[in-house]
XYZ file of C-alpha atoms in Angstrom:
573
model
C 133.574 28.808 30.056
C 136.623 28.689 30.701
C 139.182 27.444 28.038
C 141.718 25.564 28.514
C 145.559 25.425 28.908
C 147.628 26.591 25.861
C 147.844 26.810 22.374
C 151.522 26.765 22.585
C 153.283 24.846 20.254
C 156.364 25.882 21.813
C 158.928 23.687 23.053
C 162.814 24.084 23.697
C 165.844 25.820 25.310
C 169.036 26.857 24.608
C 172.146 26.611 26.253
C 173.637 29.365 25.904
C 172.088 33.062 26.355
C 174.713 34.812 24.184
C 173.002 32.412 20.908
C 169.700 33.727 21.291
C 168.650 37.461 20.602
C 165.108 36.364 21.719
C 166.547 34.829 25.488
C 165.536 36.730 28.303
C 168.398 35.213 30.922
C 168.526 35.965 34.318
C 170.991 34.345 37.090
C 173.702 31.768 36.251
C 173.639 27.711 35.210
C 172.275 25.233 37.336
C 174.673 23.508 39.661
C 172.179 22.312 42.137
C 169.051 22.387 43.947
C 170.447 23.560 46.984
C 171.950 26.526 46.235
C 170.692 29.820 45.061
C 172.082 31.177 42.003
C 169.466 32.318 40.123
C 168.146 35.681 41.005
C 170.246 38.850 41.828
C 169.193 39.698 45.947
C 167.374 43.100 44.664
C 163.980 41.574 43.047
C 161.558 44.485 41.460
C 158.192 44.069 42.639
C 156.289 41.682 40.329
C 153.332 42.892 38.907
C 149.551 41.999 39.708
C 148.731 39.424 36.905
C 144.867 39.110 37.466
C 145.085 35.468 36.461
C 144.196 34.577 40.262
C 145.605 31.778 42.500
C 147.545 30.049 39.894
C 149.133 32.825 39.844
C 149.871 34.081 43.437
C 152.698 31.851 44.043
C 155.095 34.766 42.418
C 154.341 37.155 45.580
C 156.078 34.181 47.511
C 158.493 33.450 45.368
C 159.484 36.749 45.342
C 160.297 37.168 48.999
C 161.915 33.910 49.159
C 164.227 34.574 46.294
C 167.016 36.549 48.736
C 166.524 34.067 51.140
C 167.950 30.266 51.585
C 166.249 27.903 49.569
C 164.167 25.335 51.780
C 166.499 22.288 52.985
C 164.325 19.778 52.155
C 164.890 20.037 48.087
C 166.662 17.492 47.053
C 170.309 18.313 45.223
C 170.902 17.144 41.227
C 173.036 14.416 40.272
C 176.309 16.782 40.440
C 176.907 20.190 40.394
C 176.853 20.910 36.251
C 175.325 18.157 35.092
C 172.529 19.903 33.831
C 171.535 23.056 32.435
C 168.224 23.318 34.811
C 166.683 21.412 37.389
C 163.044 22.155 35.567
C 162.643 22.317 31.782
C 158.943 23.872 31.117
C 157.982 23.305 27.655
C 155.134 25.247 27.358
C 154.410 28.473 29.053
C 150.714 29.020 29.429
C 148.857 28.995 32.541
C 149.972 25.822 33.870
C 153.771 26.146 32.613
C 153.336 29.221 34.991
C 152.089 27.975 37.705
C 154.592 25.103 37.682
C 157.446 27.506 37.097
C 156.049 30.118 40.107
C 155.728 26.302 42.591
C 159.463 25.470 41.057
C 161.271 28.542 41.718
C 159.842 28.702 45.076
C 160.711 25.081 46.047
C 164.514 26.431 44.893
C 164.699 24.949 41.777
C 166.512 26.260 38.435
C 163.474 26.744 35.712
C 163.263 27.548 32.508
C 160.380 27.578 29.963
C 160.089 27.191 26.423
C 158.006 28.841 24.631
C 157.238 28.940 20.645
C 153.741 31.236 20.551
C 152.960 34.041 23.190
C 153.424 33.825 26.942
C 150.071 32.557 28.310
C 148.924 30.537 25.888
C 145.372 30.187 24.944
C 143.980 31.091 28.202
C 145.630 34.679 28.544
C 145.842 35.185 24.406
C 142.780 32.900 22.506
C 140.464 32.525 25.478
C 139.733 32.463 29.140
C 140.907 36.652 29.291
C 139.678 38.500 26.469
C 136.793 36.397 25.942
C 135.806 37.951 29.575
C 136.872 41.295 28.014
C 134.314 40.917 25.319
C 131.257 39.209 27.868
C 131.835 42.274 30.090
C 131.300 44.940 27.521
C 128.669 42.813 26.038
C 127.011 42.246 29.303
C 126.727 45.764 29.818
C 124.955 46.767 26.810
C 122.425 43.815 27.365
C 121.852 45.347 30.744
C 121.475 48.741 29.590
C 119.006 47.586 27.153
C 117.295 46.110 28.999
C 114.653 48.630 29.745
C 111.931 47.008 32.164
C 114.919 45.978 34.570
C 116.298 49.085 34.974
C 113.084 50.932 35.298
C 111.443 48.073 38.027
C 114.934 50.147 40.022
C 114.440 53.698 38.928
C 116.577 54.141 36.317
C 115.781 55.295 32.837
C 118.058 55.079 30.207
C 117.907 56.930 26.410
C 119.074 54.711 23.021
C 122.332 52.825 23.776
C 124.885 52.386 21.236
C 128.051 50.785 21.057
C 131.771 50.880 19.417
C 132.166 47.305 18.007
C 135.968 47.930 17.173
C 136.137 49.612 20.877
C 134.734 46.566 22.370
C 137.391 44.670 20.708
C 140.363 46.517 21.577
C 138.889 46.207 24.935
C 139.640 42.533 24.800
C 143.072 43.237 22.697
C 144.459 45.847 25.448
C 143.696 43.001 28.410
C 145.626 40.035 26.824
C 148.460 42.532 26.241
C 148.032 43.945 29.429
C 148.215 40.314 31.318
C 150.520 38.751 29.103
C 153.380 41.503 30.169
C 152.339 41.327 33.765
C 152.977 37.015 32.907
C 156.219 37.536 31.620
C 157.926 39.883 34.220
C 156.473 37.430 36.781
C 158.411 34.826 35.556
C 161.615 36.909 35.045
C 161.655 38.611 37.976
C 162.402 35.498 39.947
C 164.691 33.993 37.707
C 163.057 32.066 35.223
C 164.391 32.290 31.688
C 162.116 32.180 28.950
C 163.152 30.494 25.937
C 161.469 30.958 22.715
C 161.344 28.106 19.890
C 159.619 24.741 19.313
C 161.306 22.049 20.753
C 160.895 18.280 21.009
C 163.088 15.225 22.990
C 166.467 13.991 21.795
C 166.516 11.705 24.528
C 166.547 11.732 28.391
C 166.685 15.256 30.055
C 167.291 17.333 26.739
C 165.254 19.303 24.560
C 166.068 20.315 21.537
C 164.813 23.446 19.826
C 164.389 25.593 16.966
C 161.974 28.560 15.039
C 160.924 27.649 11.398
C 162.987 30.038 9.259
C 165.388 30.986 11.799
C 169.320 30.014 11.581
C 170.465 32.458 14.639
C 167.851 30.807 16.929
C 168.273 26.922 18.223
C 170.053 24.865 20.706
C 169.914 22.067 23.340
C 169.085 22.346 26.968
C 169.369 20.014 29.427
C 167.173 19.739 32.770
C 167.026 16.788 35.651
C 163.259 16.698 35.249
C 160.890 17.661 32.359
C 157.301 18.772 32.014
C 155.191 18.985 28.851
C 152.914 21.838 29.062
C 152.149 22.242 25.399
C 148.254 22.573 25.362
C 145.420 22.738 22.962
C 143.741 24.054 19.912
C 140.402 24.570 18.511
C 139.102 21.056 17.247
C 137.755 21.284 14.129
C 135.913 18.393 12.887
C 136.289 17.357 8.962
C 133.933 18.740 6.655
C 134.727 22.134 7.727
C 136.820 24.242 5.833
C 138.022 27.431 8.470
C 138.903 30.785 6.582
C 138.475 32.741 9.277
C 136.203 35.421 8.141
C 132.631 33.112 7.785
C 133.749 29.898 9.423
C 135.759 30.384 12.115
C 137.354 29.044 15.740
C 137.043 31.046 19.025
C 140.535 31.992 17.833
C 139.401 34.525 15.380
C 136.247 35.469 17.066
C 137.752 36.917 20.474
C 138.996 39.610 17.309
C 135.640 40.681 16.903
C 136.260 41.992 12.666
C 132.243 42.281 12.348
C 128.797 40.970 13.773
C 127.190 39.026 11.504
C 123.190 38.806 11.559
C 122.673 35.289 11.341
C 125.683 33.211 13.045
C 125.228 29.256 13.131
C 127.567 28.177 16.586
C 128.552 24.348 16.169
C 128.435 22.943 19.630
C 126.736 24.117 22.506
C 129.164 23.757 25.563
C 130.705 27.090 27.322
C 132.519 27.860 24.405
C 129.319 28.333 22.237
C 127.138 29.386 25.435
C 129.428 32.565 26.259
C 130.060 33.572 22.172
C 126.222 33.262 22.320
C 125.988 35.667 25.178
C 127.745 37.864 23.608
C 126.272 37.782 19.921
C 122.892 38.121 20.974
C 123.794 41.035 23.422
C 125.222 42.803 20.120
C 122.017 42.414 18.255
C 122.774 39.379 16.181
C 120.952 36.258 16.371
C 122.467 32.942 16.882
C 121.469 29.236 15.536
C 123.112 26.159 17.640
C 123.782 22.891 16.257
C 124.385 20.217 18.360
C 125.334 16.465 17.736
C 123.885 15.441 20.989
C 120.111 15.207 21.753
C 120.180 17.631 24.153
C 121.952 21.139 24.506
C 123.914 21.694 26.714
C 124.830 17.878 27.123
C 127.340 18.265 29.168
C 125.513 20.015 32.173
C 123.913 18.842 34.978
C 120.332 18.311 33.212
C 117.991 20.374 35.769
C 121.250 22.705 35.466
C 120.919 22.828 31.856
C 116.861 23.083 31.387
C 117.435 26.235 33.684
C 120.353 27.145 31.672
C 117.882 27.180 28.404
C 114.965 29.002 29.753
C 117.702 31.654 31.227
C 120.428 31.661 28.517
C 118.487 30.889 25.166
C 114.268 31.327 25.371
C 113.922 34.670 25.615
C 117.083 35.534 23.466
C 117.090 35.539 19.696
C 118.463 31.987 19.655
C 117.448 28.621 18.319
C 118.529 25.427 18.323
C 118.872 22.370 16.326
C 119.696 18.836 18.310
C 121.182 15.267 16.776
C 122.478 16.783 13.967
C 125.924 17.459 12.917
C 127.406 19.755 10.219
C 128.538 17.410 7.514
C 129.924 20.173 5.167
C 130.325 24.112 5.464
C 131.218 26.293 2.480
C 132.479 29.765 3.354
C 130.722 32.852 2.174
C 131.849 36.280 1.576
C 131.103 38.948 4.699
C 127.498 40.634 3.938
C 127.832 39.466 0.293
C 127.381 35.441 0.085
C 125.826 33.237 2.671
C 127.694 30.503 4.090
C 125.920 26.895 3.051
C 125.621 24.325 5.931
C 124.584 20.419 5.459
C 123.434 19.172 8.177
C 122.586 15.272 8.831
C 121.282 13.043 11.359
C 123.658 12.064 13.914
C 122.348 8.317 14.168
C 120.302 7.710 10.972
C 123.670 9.770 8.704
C 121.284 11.093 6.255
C 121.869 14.535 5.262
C 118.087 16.271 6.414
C 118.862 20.153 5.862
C 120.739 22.801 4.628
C 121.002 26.247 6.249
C 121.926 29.373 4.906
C 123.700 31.915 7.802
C 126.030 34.931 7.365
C 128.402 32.785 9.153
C 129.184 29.702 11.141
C 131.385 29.257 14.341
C 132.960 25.880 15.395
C 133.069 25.430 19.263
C 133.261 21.638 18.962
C 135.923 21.637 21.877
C 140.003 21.310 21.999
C 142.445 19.142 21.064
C 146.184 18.125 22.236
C 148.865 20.184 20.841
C 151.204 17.447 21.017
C 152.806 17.339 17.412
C 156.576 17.175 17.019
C 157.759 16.471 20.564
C 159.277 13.238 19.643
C 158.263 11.129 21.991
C 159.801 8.081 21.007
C 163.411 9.531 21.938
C 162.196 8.633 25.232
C 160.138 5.980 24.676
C 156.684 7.034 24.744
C 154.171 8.107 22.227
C 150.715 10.113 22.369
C 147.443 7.966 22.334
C 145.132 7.224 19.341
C 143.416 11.146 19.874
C 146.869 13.414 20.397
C 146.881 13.180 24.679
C 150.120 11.993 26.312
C 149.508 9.412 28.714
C 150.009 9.969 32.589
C 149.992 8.269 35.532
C 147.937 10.419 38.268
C 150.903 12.153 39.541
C 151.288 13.636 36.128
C 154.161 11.448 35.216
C 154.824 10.292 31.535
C 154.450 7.115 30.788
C 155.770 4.784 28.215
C 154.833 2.609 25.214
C 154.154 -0.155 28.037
C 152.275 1.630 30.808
C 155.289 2.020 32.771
C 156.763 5.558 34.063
C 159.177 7.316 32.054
C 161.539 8.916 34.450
C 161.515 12.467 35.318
C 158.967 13.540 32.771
C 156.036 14.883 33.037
C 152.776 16.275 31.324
C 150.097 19.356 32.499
C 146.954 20.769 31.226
C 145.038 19.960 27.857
C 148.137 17.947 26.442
C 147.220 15.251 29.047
C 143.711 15.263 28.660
C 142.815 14.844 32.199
C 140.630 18.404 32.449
C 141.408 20.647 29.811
C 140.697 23.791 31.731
C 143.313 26.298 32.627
C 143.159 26.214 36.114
C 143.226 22.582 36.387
C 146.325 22.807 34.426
C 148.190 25.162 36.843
C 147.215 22.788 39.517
C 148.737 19.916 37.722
C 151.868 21.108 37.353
C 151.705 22.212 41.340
C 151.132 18.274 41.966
C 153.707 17.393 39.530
C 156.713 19.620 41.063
C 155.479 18.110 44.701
C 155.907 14.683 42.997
C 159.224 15.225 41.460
C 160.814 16.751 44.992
C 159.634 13.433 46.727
C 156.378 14.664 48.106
C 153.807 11.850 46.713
C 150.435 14.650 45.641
C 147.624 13.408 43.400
C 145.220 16.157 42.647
C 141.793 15.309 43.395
C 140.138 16.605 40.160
C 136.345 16.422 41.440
C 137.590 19.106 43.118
C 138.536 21.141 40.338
C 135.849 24.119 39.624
C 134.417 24.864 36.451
C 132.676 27.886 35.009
C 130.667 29.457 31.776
C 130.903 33.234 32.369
C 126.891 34.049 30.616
C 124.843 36.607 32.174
C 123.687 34.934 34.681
C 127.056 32.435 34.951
C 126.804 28.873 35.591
C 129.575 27.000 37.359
C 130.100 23.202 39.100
C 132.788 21.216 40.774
C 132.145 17.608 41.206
C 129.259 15.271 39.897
C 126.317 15.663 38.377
C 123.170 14.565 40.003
C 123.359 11.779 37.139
C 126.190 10.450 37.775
C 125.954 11.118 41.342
C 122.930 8.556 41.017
C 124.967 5.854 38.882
C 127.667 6.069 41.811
C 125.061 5.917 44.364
C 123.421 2.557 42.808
C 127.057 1.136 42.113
C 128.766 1.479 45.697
C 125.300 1.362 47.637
C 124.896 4.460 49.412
C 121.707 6.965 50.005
C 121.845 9.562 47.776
C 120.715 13.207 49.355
C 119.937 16.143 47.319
C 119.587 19.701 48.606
C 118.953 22.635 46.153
C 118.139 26.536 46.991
C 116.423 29.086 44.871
C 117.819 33.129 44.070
C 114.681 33.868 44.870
C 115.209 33.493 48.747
C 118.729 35.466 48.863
C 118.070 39.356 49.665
C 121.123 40.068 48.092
C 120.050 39.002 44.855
C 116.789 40.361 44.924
C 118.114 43.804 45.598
C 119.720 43.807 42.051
C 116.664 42.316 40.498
C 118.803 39.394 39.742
C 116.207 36.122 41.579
C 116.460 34.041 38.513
C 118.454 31.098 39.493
C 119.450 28.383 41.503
C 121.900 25.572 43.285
C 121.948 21.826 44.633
C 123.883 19.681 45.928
C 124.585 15.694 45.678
C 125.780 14.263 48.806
C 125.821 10.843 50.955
C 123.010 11.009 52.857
C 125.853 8.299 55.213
C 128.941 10.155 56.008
C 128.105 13.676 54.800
C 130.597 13.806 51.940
C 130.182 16.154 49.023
C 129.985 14.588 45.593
C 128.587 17.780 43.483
C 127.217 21.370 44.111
C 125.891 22.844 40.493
C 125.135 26.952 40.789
C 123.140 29.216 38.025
C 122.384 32.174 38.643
C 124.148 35.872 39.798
C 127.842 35.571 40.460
C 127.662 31.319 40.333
C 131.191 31.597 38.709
C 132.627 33.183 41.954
C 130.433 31.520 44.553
C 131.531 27.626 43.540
C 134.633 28.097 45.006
C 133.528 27.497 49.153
C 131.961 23.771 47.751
C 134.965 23.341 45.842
C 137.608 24.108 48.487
C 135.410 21.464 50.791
C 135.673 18.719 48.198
C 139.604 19.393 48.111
C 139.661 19.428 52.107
C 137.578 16.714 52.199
C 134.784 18.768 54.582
C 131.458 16.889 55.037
C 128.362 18.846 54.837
C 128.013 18.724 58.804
C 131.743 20.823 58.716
C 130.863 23.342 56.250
C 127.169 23.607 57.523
C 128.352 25.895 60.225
C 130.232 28.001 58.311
C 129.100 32.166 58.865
C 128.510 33.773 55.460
C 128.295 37.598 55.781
C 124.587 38.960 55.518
C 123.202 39.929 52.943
C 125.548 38.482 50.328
C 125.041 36.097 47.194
C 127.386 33.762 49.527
C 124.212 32.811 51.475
C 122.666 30.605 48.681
C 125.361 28.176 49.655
C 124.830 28.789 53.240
C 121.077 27.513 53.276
C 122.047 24.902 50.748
C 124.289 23.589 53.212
C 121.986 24.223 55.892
C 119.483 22.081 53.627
C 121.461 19.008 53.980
C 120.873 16.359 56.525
C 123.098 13.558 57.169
C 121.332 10.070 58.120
C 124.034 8.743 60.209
C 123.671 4.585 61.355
C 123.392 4.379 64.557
C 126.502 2.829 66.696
C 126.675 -0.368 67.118
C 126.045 -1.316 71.169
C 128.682 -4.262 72.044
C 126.992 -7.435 72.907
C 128.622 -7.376 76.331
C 127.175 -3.865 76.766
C 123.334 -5.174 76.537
C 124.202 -7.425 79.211
């Protein structure tokens, strides 16, 4: 799973460093895009983040800083008109990534920030929730006893630190979010912390509840909203964070509960499942849909159960929905769940678990930016509306000018990567360079042991397409089972297919489970964004023996059932 953009509910500037203890300011106002001005020439090395490609744009922005800035950025209105070119407000993965993109394109950036550099992803989800599936996964492997002897191996009783395995997760996040932060300042960037919202064209206002020495205005040529997401929690269900909680409080890991009821069974729930179960407690899903897993791929997902929940102390209950939850008391009461009948609304049940987790998905963090100072307002479920170069748009459809929105507060793909990407499009757009991101060719992943990942459609929807537009439909798929790699680690169980036009070759889908999927989805996804057909990518030379080959024969798997050309009627002649 990977979670999406950021909590943040940060928002604003300053304008003026000597007003705000909390400023980190580096370099001197804005007085145009074409000049530097905003880094001293001596740069310290920037630190590895580990947040990956969103994040590699700060090696290049750091040796461009001492250079000139490329001549192709286009100057602001006059020199002092505004504080910054770029106003971030929001500074979790994808107010990073558009702030690395920013500075390197020359541009004056600052971003605003109310919560914790990072954001969800790097603080509430995508990093220590890895934290926690690694030393999870480990234990489940150790334990499991007929795997490791079918190698060799023997292993005695295996025991575990719970409150080690969660300051394994606390150390990361503190460990990435520092490595975030002196990314961003060492090439200029100044981070400003309060909540902020529009006064009106190009300025931000800001401020921190309780705080008279912190607030300002800043003003900025262009704008982007990068205020993310938070747990969705649907009514009925009081949270107190001990027995009913988000994936907030449950990357803290306070105790392991026997019997834990997860609400939703999507990545979130999948990987918390993962790891509860590898920790000895068992796990109950309830799931509106009729299915689990209803957002997979549906061979995917029936793989995904036999792998991921048969054989696990899990269960499941489908088209039902948790009407109302009253909290218990930690190994004293039991927390009471209704549940009732998605279609019929009859209440049919009531459980009794030790306590109850609500992964029913994200919504907008869009409260209190004030939209209306420039026109514009949030639609009826919290998203702010964009156009698909990530530009703002008003109460009438039209673009609002030099404003624009990333990540989950858009609603586009609330994922964190897809968030960093968006604001990589939207700084291309705002320097005159037209970019719309292709977001079929945005990866997705849910780290389990074994991981699952896709980019693309579904063979589903790849079929509903198909029917629509009137194309053949081909579908390769590959087993684990073939790939010497994977049988070396005893690791066969899995698979991966492919939807593509049987016509022209191009790639609609590719859907991996199994050993590393999370890592090997990223050759499909790169061909989608490139636009490779499966002839291209067919002769691509995967190193032997590697996991990387599944793809390789599922490529090789393909065939592409060209028409033939048409002969000119003067040519029979």
């Amino acid at each position: 799973m990977a979670f999406s953009t950021s909590r943040i509910s940060c928002k604003a500037g300053c304008s003026a460093a000597a007003a705000v203890p909390f400023l980190v300011r580096i370099g001197t106002p804005c007085t145009s895009r074409g000049v530097i001005n905003a880094v001293p020439a001596a740069v310290a090395p920037l630190a590895s983040t580990g947040l990956g490609s969103s994040l590699n744009s700060s090696r290049r922005a750091g040796s461009r800083v001492a250079g000139a800035k490329p001549s192709f950025v286009a100057a602001a209105k006059a020199a002092g008109t505004y504080d910054y070119d770029l106003i971030i407000i929001g500074c979790g993965v994808g107010g990073h990534g558009a702030a690395m993109h920013a500075v390197e394109q020359g541009m004056k950036v600052a971003v605003i920030e109310g919560h914790d550099v990072g954001g969800t992803c790097v603080n509430r989800g995508c990093v220590p929730s890895k934290a926690l599936l690694a030393a999870s996964g480990r234990v489940r492997e150790f334990k499991e006893e007929q795997h490791l002897k079918s190698m060799g191996i023997q292993v005695g009783s295996v025991t575990f630190d719970r409150q080690g395995i969660a300051d394994h997760a606390t150390d990361l996040v503190k460990t990435v979010q520092g490595n975030l932060k002196r990314s961003l300042e060492a090439i200029g960037v100044d981070i400003l912390v309060g909540s902020g919202k529009f006064t009106g064209p190009h300025t931000v206002k800001y401020s921190l509840p309780g705080r008279v020495d912190v607030g300002g205005t800043v003003t900025a040529k262009d704008i982007i909203i990068a205020t993310g997401s938070v747990p969705f929690v649907p009514p009925g269900i009081p949270i107190d964070g001990k027995t009913v909680f988000t994936s907030d409080h449950a990357l803290k890991l306070e105790w392991l509960p026997n019997w834990i009821a997860i609400i939703g069974s999507g990545y979130i729930g999948l990987e918390f499942s993962d790891v509860y179960t590898a920790l000895g407690c068992e796990v109950t899903f309830i799931e509106a849909m009729d299915n689990i897993m209803p957002g997979f791929d549906k061979e995917i997902a029936r793989t995904a159960e036999r792998l991921l929940i048969k054989g696990r102390k899990i269960d499941y209950q489908t088209g039902v929905i948790a009407t109302k939850v009253t909290p218990g008391v930690p190994g004293v009461k039991p927390v009471l769940i209704e549940l009732t009948d998605f279609k019929t609304k009859k209440v049919i049940d009531t459980m009794e678990v030790d306590a109850v987790m609500v992964a029913t998905g994200r919504a907008p963090y869009t409260n209190g930016l004030n939209l209306s100072a420039i026109n514009s307002a949030v639609d009826r479920r919290g998203f702010v509306p964009v156009s698909d170069k990530m530009e703002v748009l008003d109460k009438d459809g039209k673009v609002v000018p030099n404003v624009y929105c990333i990540g989950d507060a858009n609603g586009k793909y609330m994922l964190a990567h897809a968030a960093s990407a968006q604001g990589i499009s939207a700084i291309e757009n705002m320097l005159g360079r037209p970019n719309v991101l292709n977001h079929l060719s945005v990866p997705a992943a849910c780290f389990t042991h074994p991981e699952v990942s896709f980019v693309g459609m579904t063979e589903e929807k790849a079929q509903e397409v198909a029917k629509e537009q009137g194309f053949p439909l081909g579908i390769s798929k590959t087993s684990f089972k073939a790939n010497s790699k994977a049988l070396a680690e005893k690791e066969g169980d899995g698979m991966a297919k492919m939807m593509y036009r049987k016509d022209t070759g191009e790639i609609l889908g590719v859907h991996i489970i199994g050993l590393h999927a999370a890592d090997l989805i990223h050759e499909a996804s790169n061909a989608i964004a490139t636009k490779q057909t499966v002839d291209d990518i067919k002769f691509n030379v995967h190193a032997h023996p590697t996991l990387s080959e599944v793809l390789d024969e599922l490529f090789k798997s393909a065939h592409v059932e060209k028409a033939p050309a048409k002969v000119p009627a003067s040519a029979k002649a």
